[in-house]
């Protein structure tokens, strides 16, 4: 019954990578807490780099500097 | 003053259906808890089926199997 | 498969009221979008009035003024 | 290490405005709680006006009425 | 820079189990997307069973029936 | 109408500090985007240090090492 929300910047994650995140997060809950995978929900949010900040500036600005 | 966040897969919900979700969720808070509808916020997030997982796989994959 | 998060101030909602919120939100998704209730998740967060702000001040302060 | 999520309607916020939100929210956590800005994350979600409700109706409908 | 939010019912997860969730979710983001673990944040929310609903009823009620 | 969610570790933030976060976040939305403070909601979540991870380990463990 767990709900897992993975938030990442939108920088080209493929469907295959997102499938691996879903599979891996579900497996983690099964292994660590014995949760039922059939009712484990994983939602991935991809956020524009203009809309994600760390260190007081956007990821867009950081990427331009090569970070 | 409540905040309700409804997360669904992006599969063609219409503006009219979303208006009904907003109206219904607001009404629920008024009826059950006597909340003020004027400050009740409802936010609907529509999530791509590649980004929503249940049972360890994406909804995209499940839909292809007819689930 | 929807996920509904209802956030309210912690001001004495009873188990019976929370059960009604869960039942009502699930029913809303079934009626409006034809969702499967068996995989519809509703999570209620109760938040201390010191931690909830509107109009630039906490609900604790507003309640003291009779709002 | 704080995480700040700012949710607003999608109504034309510019990159410059979003940079100011990121900078301002980070600064707030530094000033009030002495948090480390380098690990303070700010994520801005812009939500379609059809998907944001207040007072039981969508912002789309409210904007049409001039609110 | 990812943010992962794991929401589970409050049913006795130990500090050791929570440490494994944090370690596993961080590792998943590193392996699948090459993210930097030093800025990967994982937040676990434990929610009372009265406040978590699935299938239109609370987990408290389901647990009493042996589910 | 914005909704701001500030998530921090539970490490003794006072009511006065939380009031400043609410006031400051609201003011930020007013100044940058011209939002109406009367419908701006700020919710602060305080999370146990066992439940907050960064760099693959909990804040509890990091604090013990003096970080």
Coordinates of C-alpha atoms in Angstrom, one line a residue:
Chain A
X1 CA 0.0 0.0 0.0
X2 CA 3.0 2.4 0.1
X3 CA 3.1 5.5 -2.1
X4 CA 6.5 6.5 -3.5
X5 CA 7.0 9.8 -5.3
X6 CA 10.3 10.3 -7.1
X7 CA 11.0 13.8 -8.3
X8 CA 13.8 14.5 -10.8
X9 CA 14.7 17.2 -13.2
X10 CA 13.4 16.7 -16.8
X11 CA 16.6 15.8 -18.6
X12 CA 15.8 13.0 -20.8
X13 CA 15.0 10.0 -18.6
X14 CA 13.8 7.2 -21.0
X15 CA 10.8 5.0 -20.6
X16 CA 13.1 2.1 -19.9
X17 CA 14.9 4.1 -17.1
X18 CA 11.5 5.1 -15.6
X19 CA 10.4 1.5 -15.7
X20 CA 13.5 0.5 -13.8
X21 CA 12.8 3.2 -11.1
X22 CA 9.3 1.9 -10.7
X23 CA 10.5 -1.7 -10.5
X24 CA 13.3 -0.9 -8.1
X25 CA 11.3 1.3 -5.7
X26 CA 8.6 -1.4 -5.6
X27 CA 11.1 -4.1 -4.9
X28 CA 12.7 -2.0 -2.1
X29 CA 9.4 -1.8 -0.3
X30 CA 8.8 -5.5 -0.7
X31 CA 12.3 -6.4 0.6
X32 CA 12.6 -4.0 3.5
X33 CA 9.1 -3.9 4.8
X34 CA 7.4 -6.9 3.3
X35 CA 4.9 -4.7 1.5
X36 CA 2.5 -6.0 -1.2
X37 CA 3.8 -5.0 -4.6
X38 CA 0.3 -5.2 -6.1
X39 CA -0.8 -2.1 -4.1
X40 CA 2.5 -0.2 -4.1
X41 CA 2.3 2.9 -6.2
X42 CA 5.3 4.8 -7.6
X43 CA 4.8 8.2 -9.3
X44 CA 7.7 9.9 -11.1
X45 CA 7.5 13.7 -11.5
X46 CA 9.9 15.3 -14.1
X47 CA 10.4 19.0 -13.4
X48 CA 11.8 21.6 -15.8
X49 CA 15.3 22.7 -14.8
X50 CA 14.1 26.3 -14.5
X51 CA 11.7 25.1 -11.8
X52 CA 14.2 23.2 -9.7
X53 CA 16.6 25.1 -7.4
X54 CA 19.4 24.1 -5.2
X55 CA 22.0 26.3 -3.6
X56 CA 19.7 29.3 -4.3
X57 CA 19.8 29.0 -8.0
X58 CA 18.0 27.0 -10.8
X59 CA 19.5 23.9 -12.3
X60 CA 19.3 25.7 -15.7
X61 CA 21.9 28.2 -14.4
X62 CA 24.0 25.5 -12.8
X63 CA 24.0 23.4 -16.0
X64 CA 25.3 26.4 -18.0
X65 CA 28.2 26.7 -15.6
X66 CA 28.9 23.0 -16.1
X67 CA 27.6 21.7 -12.8
Chain B
X1 CA -8.4 26.0 4.5
X2 CA -7.9 22.3 3.5
X3 CA -5.6 21.4 0.6
X4 CA -6.6 18.4 -1.5
X5 CA -4.2 17.0 -4.1
X6 CA -5.7 14.5 -6.6
X7 CA -3.2 12.6 -8.7
X8 CA -4.4 10.6 -11.6
X9 CA -2.9 9.2 -14.8
X10 CA -3.1 11.5 -17.8
X11 CA -5.7 9.6 -19.9
X12 CA -8.1 12.2 -21.2
X13 CA -9.9 13.7 -18.2
X14 CA -12.0 16.5 -19.6
X15 CA -12.3 20.0 -18.1
X16 CA -15.9 19.1 -17.1
X17 CA -14.7 16.0 -15.2
X18 CA -12.0 18.0 -13.5
X19 CA -14.5 20.7 -12.5
X20 CA -16.6 17.9 -11.0
X21 CA -13.6 16.6 -9.0
X22 CA -12.9 20.1 -7.7
X23 CA -16.6 20.7 -6.8
X24 CA -17.0 17.2 -5.2
X25 CA -13.8 17.3 -3.1
X26 CA -14.6 20.8 -1.8
X27 CA -18.2 19.7 -0.9
X28 CA -16.8 16.6 0.9
X29 CA -14.7 18.8 3.2
X30 CA -17.6 21.1 3.8
X31 CA -20.0 18.3 4.7
X32 CA -17.7 16.1 6.8
X33 CA -15.6 18.7 8.6
X34 CA -17.5 22.0 8.2
X35 CA -14.6 23.6 6.3
X36 CA -15.0 26.9 4.5
X37 CA -15.2 26.2 0.8
X38 CA -13.9 29.7 -0.1
X39 CA -10.4 28.7 1.3
X40 CA -10.5 25.0 0.2
X41 CA -7.9 24.3 -2.5
X42 CA -8.0 21.3 -4.8
X43 CA -5.1 20.6 -7.2
X44 CA -5.3 17.9 -9.8
X45 CA -2.0 16.4 -11.1
X46 CA -2.2 14.4 -14.4
X47 CA 0.7 12.1 -14.7
X48 CA 1.9 10.3 -17.9
X49 CA 1.3 6.6 -17.8
X50 CA 5.0 6.0 -18.2
X51 CA 5.6 7.8 -15.0
X52 CA 2.9 5.9 -12.9
X53 CA 3.7 2.5 -11.6
X54 CA 1.7 -0.1 -9.7
X55 CA 2.6 -3.7 -9.1
X56 CA 6.2 -2.9 -10.1
X57 CA 5.4 -1.9 -13.7
X58 CA 4.2 1.2 -15.5
X59 CA 0.6 1.9 -16.4
X60 CA 1.7 2.1 -20.0
X61 CA 2.8 -1.6 -19.9
X62 CA -0.4 -2.6 -18.0
X63 CA -2.6 -0.8 -20.5
X64 CA -0.9 -2.7 -23.4
X65 CA -1.9 -5.9 -21.7
X66 CA -5.4 -4.7 -21.4
X67 CA -5.4 -3.9 -17.7
Chain C
X1 CA -5.1 3.8 -9.2
X2 CA -5.6 7.5 -8.1
X3 CA -3.8 8.9 -5.1
X4 CA -5.6 11.6 -3.1
X5 CA -3.9 13.5 -0.4
X6 CA -6.1 15.5 2.0
X7 CA -4.3 18.0 4.2
X8 CA -6.2 19.6 7.1
X9 CA -5.3 21.3 10.4
X10 CA -5.2 18.9 13.4
X11 CA -8.2 20.1 15.2
X12 CA -9.9 17.0 16.4
X13 CA -11.2 15.2 13.3
X14 CA -12.6 11.8 14.6
X15 CA -11.9 8.4 13.2
X16 CA -15.4 8.3 11.9
X17 CA -15.0 11.6 10.1
X18 CA -11.7 10.5 8.5
X19 CA -13.4 7.3 7.4
X20 CA -16.1 9.4 5.7
X21 CA -13.4 11.5 3.9
X22 CA -11.7 8.2 2.7
X23 CA -15.1 6.8 1.6
X24 CA -16.2 10.0 -0.1
X25 CA -13.0 10.8 -2.0
X26 CA -12.8 7.2 -3.3
X27 CA -16.5 7.4 -4.4
X28 CA -15.8 10.7 -6.2
X29 CA -13.0 9.1 -8.3
X30 CA -15.3 6.2 -9.1
X31 CA -18.2 8.3 -10.1
X32 CA -16.4 11.0 -12.1
X33 CA -13.6 9.0 -13.8
X34 CA -14.7 5.4 -13.4
X35 CA -11.6 4.6 -11.4
X36 CA -11.2 1.2 -9.6
X37 CA -11.9 1.8 -5.9
X38 CA -9.7 -1.2 -4.9
X39 CA -6.5 0.7 -6.0
X40 CA -7.6 4.2 -5.0
X41 CA -5.5 5.5 -2.2
X42 CA -6.5 8.3 0.1
X43 CA -4.0 9.7 2.7
X44 CA -5.1 12.3 5.2
X45 CA -2.4 14.5 6.8
X46 CA -3.3 16.4 10.0
X47 CA -1.0 19.4 10.5
X48 CA -0.5 21.4 13.7
X49 CA -2.1 24.8 13.6
X50 CA 1.3 26.4 14.3
X51 CA 2.5 24.8 11.0
X52 CA -0.4 25.9 8.8
X53 CA -0.4 29.5 7.5
X54 CA -2.9 31.5 5.5
X55 CA -2.9 35.2 4.9
X56 CA 0.7 35.3 6.1
X57 CA 0.0 34.1 9.7
X58 CA -0.5 30.8 11.4
X59 CA -3.9 29.2 12.1
X60 CA -3.0 29.3 15.8
X61 CA -2.9 33.1 15.7
X62 CA -6.1 33.3 13.6
X63 CA -8.0 31.0 16.0
X64 CA -7.0 33.2 18.9
X65 CA -8.6 36.1 17.1
X66 CA -11.7 34.0 16.6
X67 CA -11.3 33.3 13.0
Chain D
X1 CA 18.6 20.2 3.7
X2 CA 15.1 21.6 3.6
X3 CA 12.8 20.9 0.7
X4 CA 10.4 23.6 -0.4
X5 CA 7.6 23.0 -2.9
X6 CA 5.9 26.0 -4.4
X7 CA 2.8 25.3 -6.3
X8 CA 1.2 28.0 -8.5
X9 CA -1.1 28.2 -11.4
X10 CA 0.5 28.2 -14.8
X11 CA -0.1 31.8 -15.9
X12 CA 3.2 33.0 -17.4
X13 CA 5.7 33.1 -14.6
X14 CA 9.0 33.9 -16.3
X15 CA 12.4 32.2 -15.7
X16 CA 13.5 35.4 -14.0
X17 CA 10.6 35.3 -11.6
X18 CA 11.1 31.6 -10.9
X19 CA 14.8 32.3 -10.2
X20 CA 13.7 34.9 -7.6
X21 CA 11.3 32.4 -6.0
X22 CA 14.2 29.9 -5.7
X23 CA 16.6 32.5 -4.4
X24 CA 14.1 34.0 -1.9
X25 CA 12.8 30.7 -0.5
X26 CA 16.4 29.5 0.0
X27 CA 17.4 32.8 1.7
X28 CA 14.3 32.5 4.0
X29 CA 15.4 29.1 5.3
X30 CA 19.0 30.4 5.8
X31 CA 17.8 33.4 7.8
X32 CA 15.1 31.9 9.9
X33 CA 16.6 28.5 10.7
X34 CA 20.2 28.7 9.8
X35 CA 19.9 26.0 7.1
X36 CA 22.7 25.3 4.6
X37 CA 21.7 26.8 1.3
X38 CA 23.8 24.3 -0.6
X39 CA 21.5 21.5 0.3
X40 CA 18.2 23.5 0.2
X41 CA 16.0 22.3 -2.6
X42 CA 13.2 24.4 -4.1
X43 CA 10.8 22.9 -6.6
X44 CA 8.2 25.0 -8.4
X45 CA 5.1 23.2 -9.9
X46 CA 3.1 25.1 -12.4
X47 CA -0.5 23.8 -12.6
X48 CA -3.0 24.4 -15.4
X49 CA -5.9 26.6 -14.3
X50 CA -8.3 23.8 -15.2
X51 CA -6.6 21.7 -12.6
X52 CA -6.6 24.2 -9.7
X53 CA -9.7 24.8 -7.7
X54 CA -10.7 27.1 -5.0
X55 CA -14.1 27.9 -3.6
X56 CA -15.4 24.7 -5.4
X57 CA -14.6 25.9 -8.9
X58 CA -11.6 26.0 -11.2
X59 CA -9.4 29.0 -11.6
X60 CA -10.3 28.9 -15.4
X61 CA -13.9 29.6 -14.5
X62 CA -12.9 32.3 -11.9
X63 CA -10.6 34.1 -14.4
X64 CA -13.5 34.2 -16.9
X65 CA -15.5 36.0 -14.3
X66 CA -12.7 38.4 -13.8
X67 CA -11.5 37.1 -10.4
Chain E
X1 CA 19.4 16.4 -6.7
X2 CA 16.4 14.0 -6.7
X3 CA 13.8 14.1 -4.0
X4 CA 12.1 10.8 -3.0
X5 CA 9.1 10.7 -0.7
X6 CA 8.2 7.3 0.6
X7 CA 4.8 7.2 2.4
X8 CA 3.9 4.2 4.4
X9 CA 1.5 3.4 7.2
X10 CA 2.9 3.8 10.7
X11 CA 3.1 0.2 11.8
X12 CA 6.4 -0.2 13.5
X13 CA 9.1 0.4 10.9
X14 CA 12.4 0.4 12.8
X15 CA 15.2 2.9 12.4
X16 CA 17.3 0.2 10.8
X17 CA 14.5 -0.5 8.2
X18 CA 14.2 3.2 7.5
X19 CA 17.9 3.5 7.0
X20 CA 17.7 0.7 4.5
X21 CA 14.9 2.5 2.6
X22 CA 17.0 5.7 2.5
X23 CA 20.1 3.8 1.4
X24 CA 18.2 1.7 -1.2
X25 CA 16.3 4.6 -2.8
X26 CA 19.4 6.7 -3.1
X27 CA 21.3 3.8 -4.7
X28 CA 18.5 3.3 -7.1
X29 CA 18.8 6.9 -8.4
X30 CA 22.5 6.5 -8.7
X31 CA 22.3 3.3 -10.6
X32 CA 19.5 4.1 -13.0
X33 CA 20.1 7.8 -13.7
X34 CA 23.6 8.5 -12.5
X35 CA 22.4 11.0 -9.9
X36 CA 24.8 12.4 -7.3
X37 CA 24.0 10.6 -4.0
X38 CA 25.3 13.6 -1.9
X39 CA 22.3 15.7 -3.0
X40 CA 19.7 13.0 -3.2
X41 CA 17.1 13.5 -0.5
X42 CA 14.8 10.8 0.8
X43 CA 11.9 11.6 3.1
X44 CA 9.8 8.9 4.8
X45 CA 6.3 9.8 6.0
X46 CA 4.7 7.4 8.4
X47 CA 0.9 7.8 8.4
X48 CA -1.6 6.6 11.1
X49 CA -3.7 3.7 9.8
X50 CA -6.9 5.7 10.5
X51 CA -5.5 8.3 8.0
X52 CA -4.7 5.9 5.2
X53 CA -7.5 4.5 3.0
X54 CA -7.6 2.0 0.2
X55 CA -10.7 0.5 -1.4
X56 CA -12.8 3.2 0.3
X57 CA -11.9 2.2 3.9
X58 CA -9.2 2.9 6.3
X59 CA -6.3 0.5 6.9
X60 CA -7.4 0.4 10.6
X61 CA -10.7 -1.3 9.5
X62 CA -8.9 -3.6 7.0
X63 CA -6.4 -4.7 9.6
X64 CA -9.3 -5.6 12.0
X65 CA -10.7 -7.9 9.3
X66 CA -7.2 -9.5 8.9
X67 CA -6.2 -7.8 5.7
Chain F
X1 CA -3.9 31.0 -4.3
X2 CA -0.4 29.5 -4.2
X3 CA 0.4 26.5 -2.0
X4 CA 3.9 26.4 -0.4
X5 CA 5.0 23.3 1.5
X6 CA 8.2 23.6 3.5
X7 CA 9.7 20.3 4.7
X8 CA 12.4 20.5 7.4
X9 CA 13.8 18.1 10.0
X10 CA 12.2 18.2 13.4
X11 CA 15.0 19.8 15.4
X12 CA 13.3 22.3 17.6
X13 CA 11.9 25.0 15.3
X14 CA 10.0 27.4 17.6
X15 CA 6.5 28.7 17.0
X16 CA 8.0 32.1 16.4
X17 CA 10.4 30.7 13.7
X18 CA 7.5 28.9 12.0
X19 CA 5.5 32.1 12.0
X20 CA 8.4 33.8 10.3
X21 CA 8.6 31.1 7.6
X22 CA 4.9 31.5 7.0
X23 CA 5.1 35.3 6.8
X24 CA 8.2 35.2 4.6
X25 CA 7.0 32.7 2.1
X26 CA 3.7 34.5 1.7
X27 CA 5.5 37.8 1.2
X28 CA 7.8 36.2 -1.4
X29 CA 4.8 35.1 -3.5
X30 CA 3.2 38.6 -3.2
X31 CA 6.4 40.4 -4.2
X32 CA 7.5 38.1 -7.0
X33 CA 4.2 37.2 -8.6
X34 CA 1.7 39.6 -7.2
X35 CA -0.3 36.8 -5.5
X36 CA -3.1 37.5 -3.1
X37 CA -1.7 36.8 0.5
X38 CA -5.3 36.1 1.8
X39 CA -5.4 32.9 -0.3
X40 CA -1.7 31.9 0.0
X41 CA -1.3 28.7 2.0
X42 CA 1.9 27.7 3.7
X43 CA 2.3 24.3 5.3
X44 CA 5.4 23.3 7.3
X45 CA 6.1 19.6 7.8
X46 CA 8.6 18.7 10.5
X47 CA 10.1 15.2 9.8
X48 CA 12.0 13.0 12.3
X49 CA 15.7 12.8 11.7
X50 CA 15.4 9.1 11.3
X51 CA 13.0 9.7 8.4
X52 CA 15.1 12.2 6.5
X53 CA 18.0 10.9 4.4
X54 CA 20.7 12.7 2.4
X55 CA 23.8 11.1 0.9
X56 CA 22.3 7.7 1.4
X57 CA 22.1 7.9 5.2
X58 CA 19.7 9.4 7.8
X59 CA 20.2 12.8 9.4
X60 CA 20.3 11.0 12.7
X61 CA 23.4 9.2 11.7
X62 CA 24.9 12.4 10.2
X63 CA 24.2 14.4 13.4
X64 CA 26.0 11.8 15.5
X65 CA 29.1 12.3 13.3
X66 CA 28.8 16.0 13.8
X67 CA 27.4 16.9 10.4

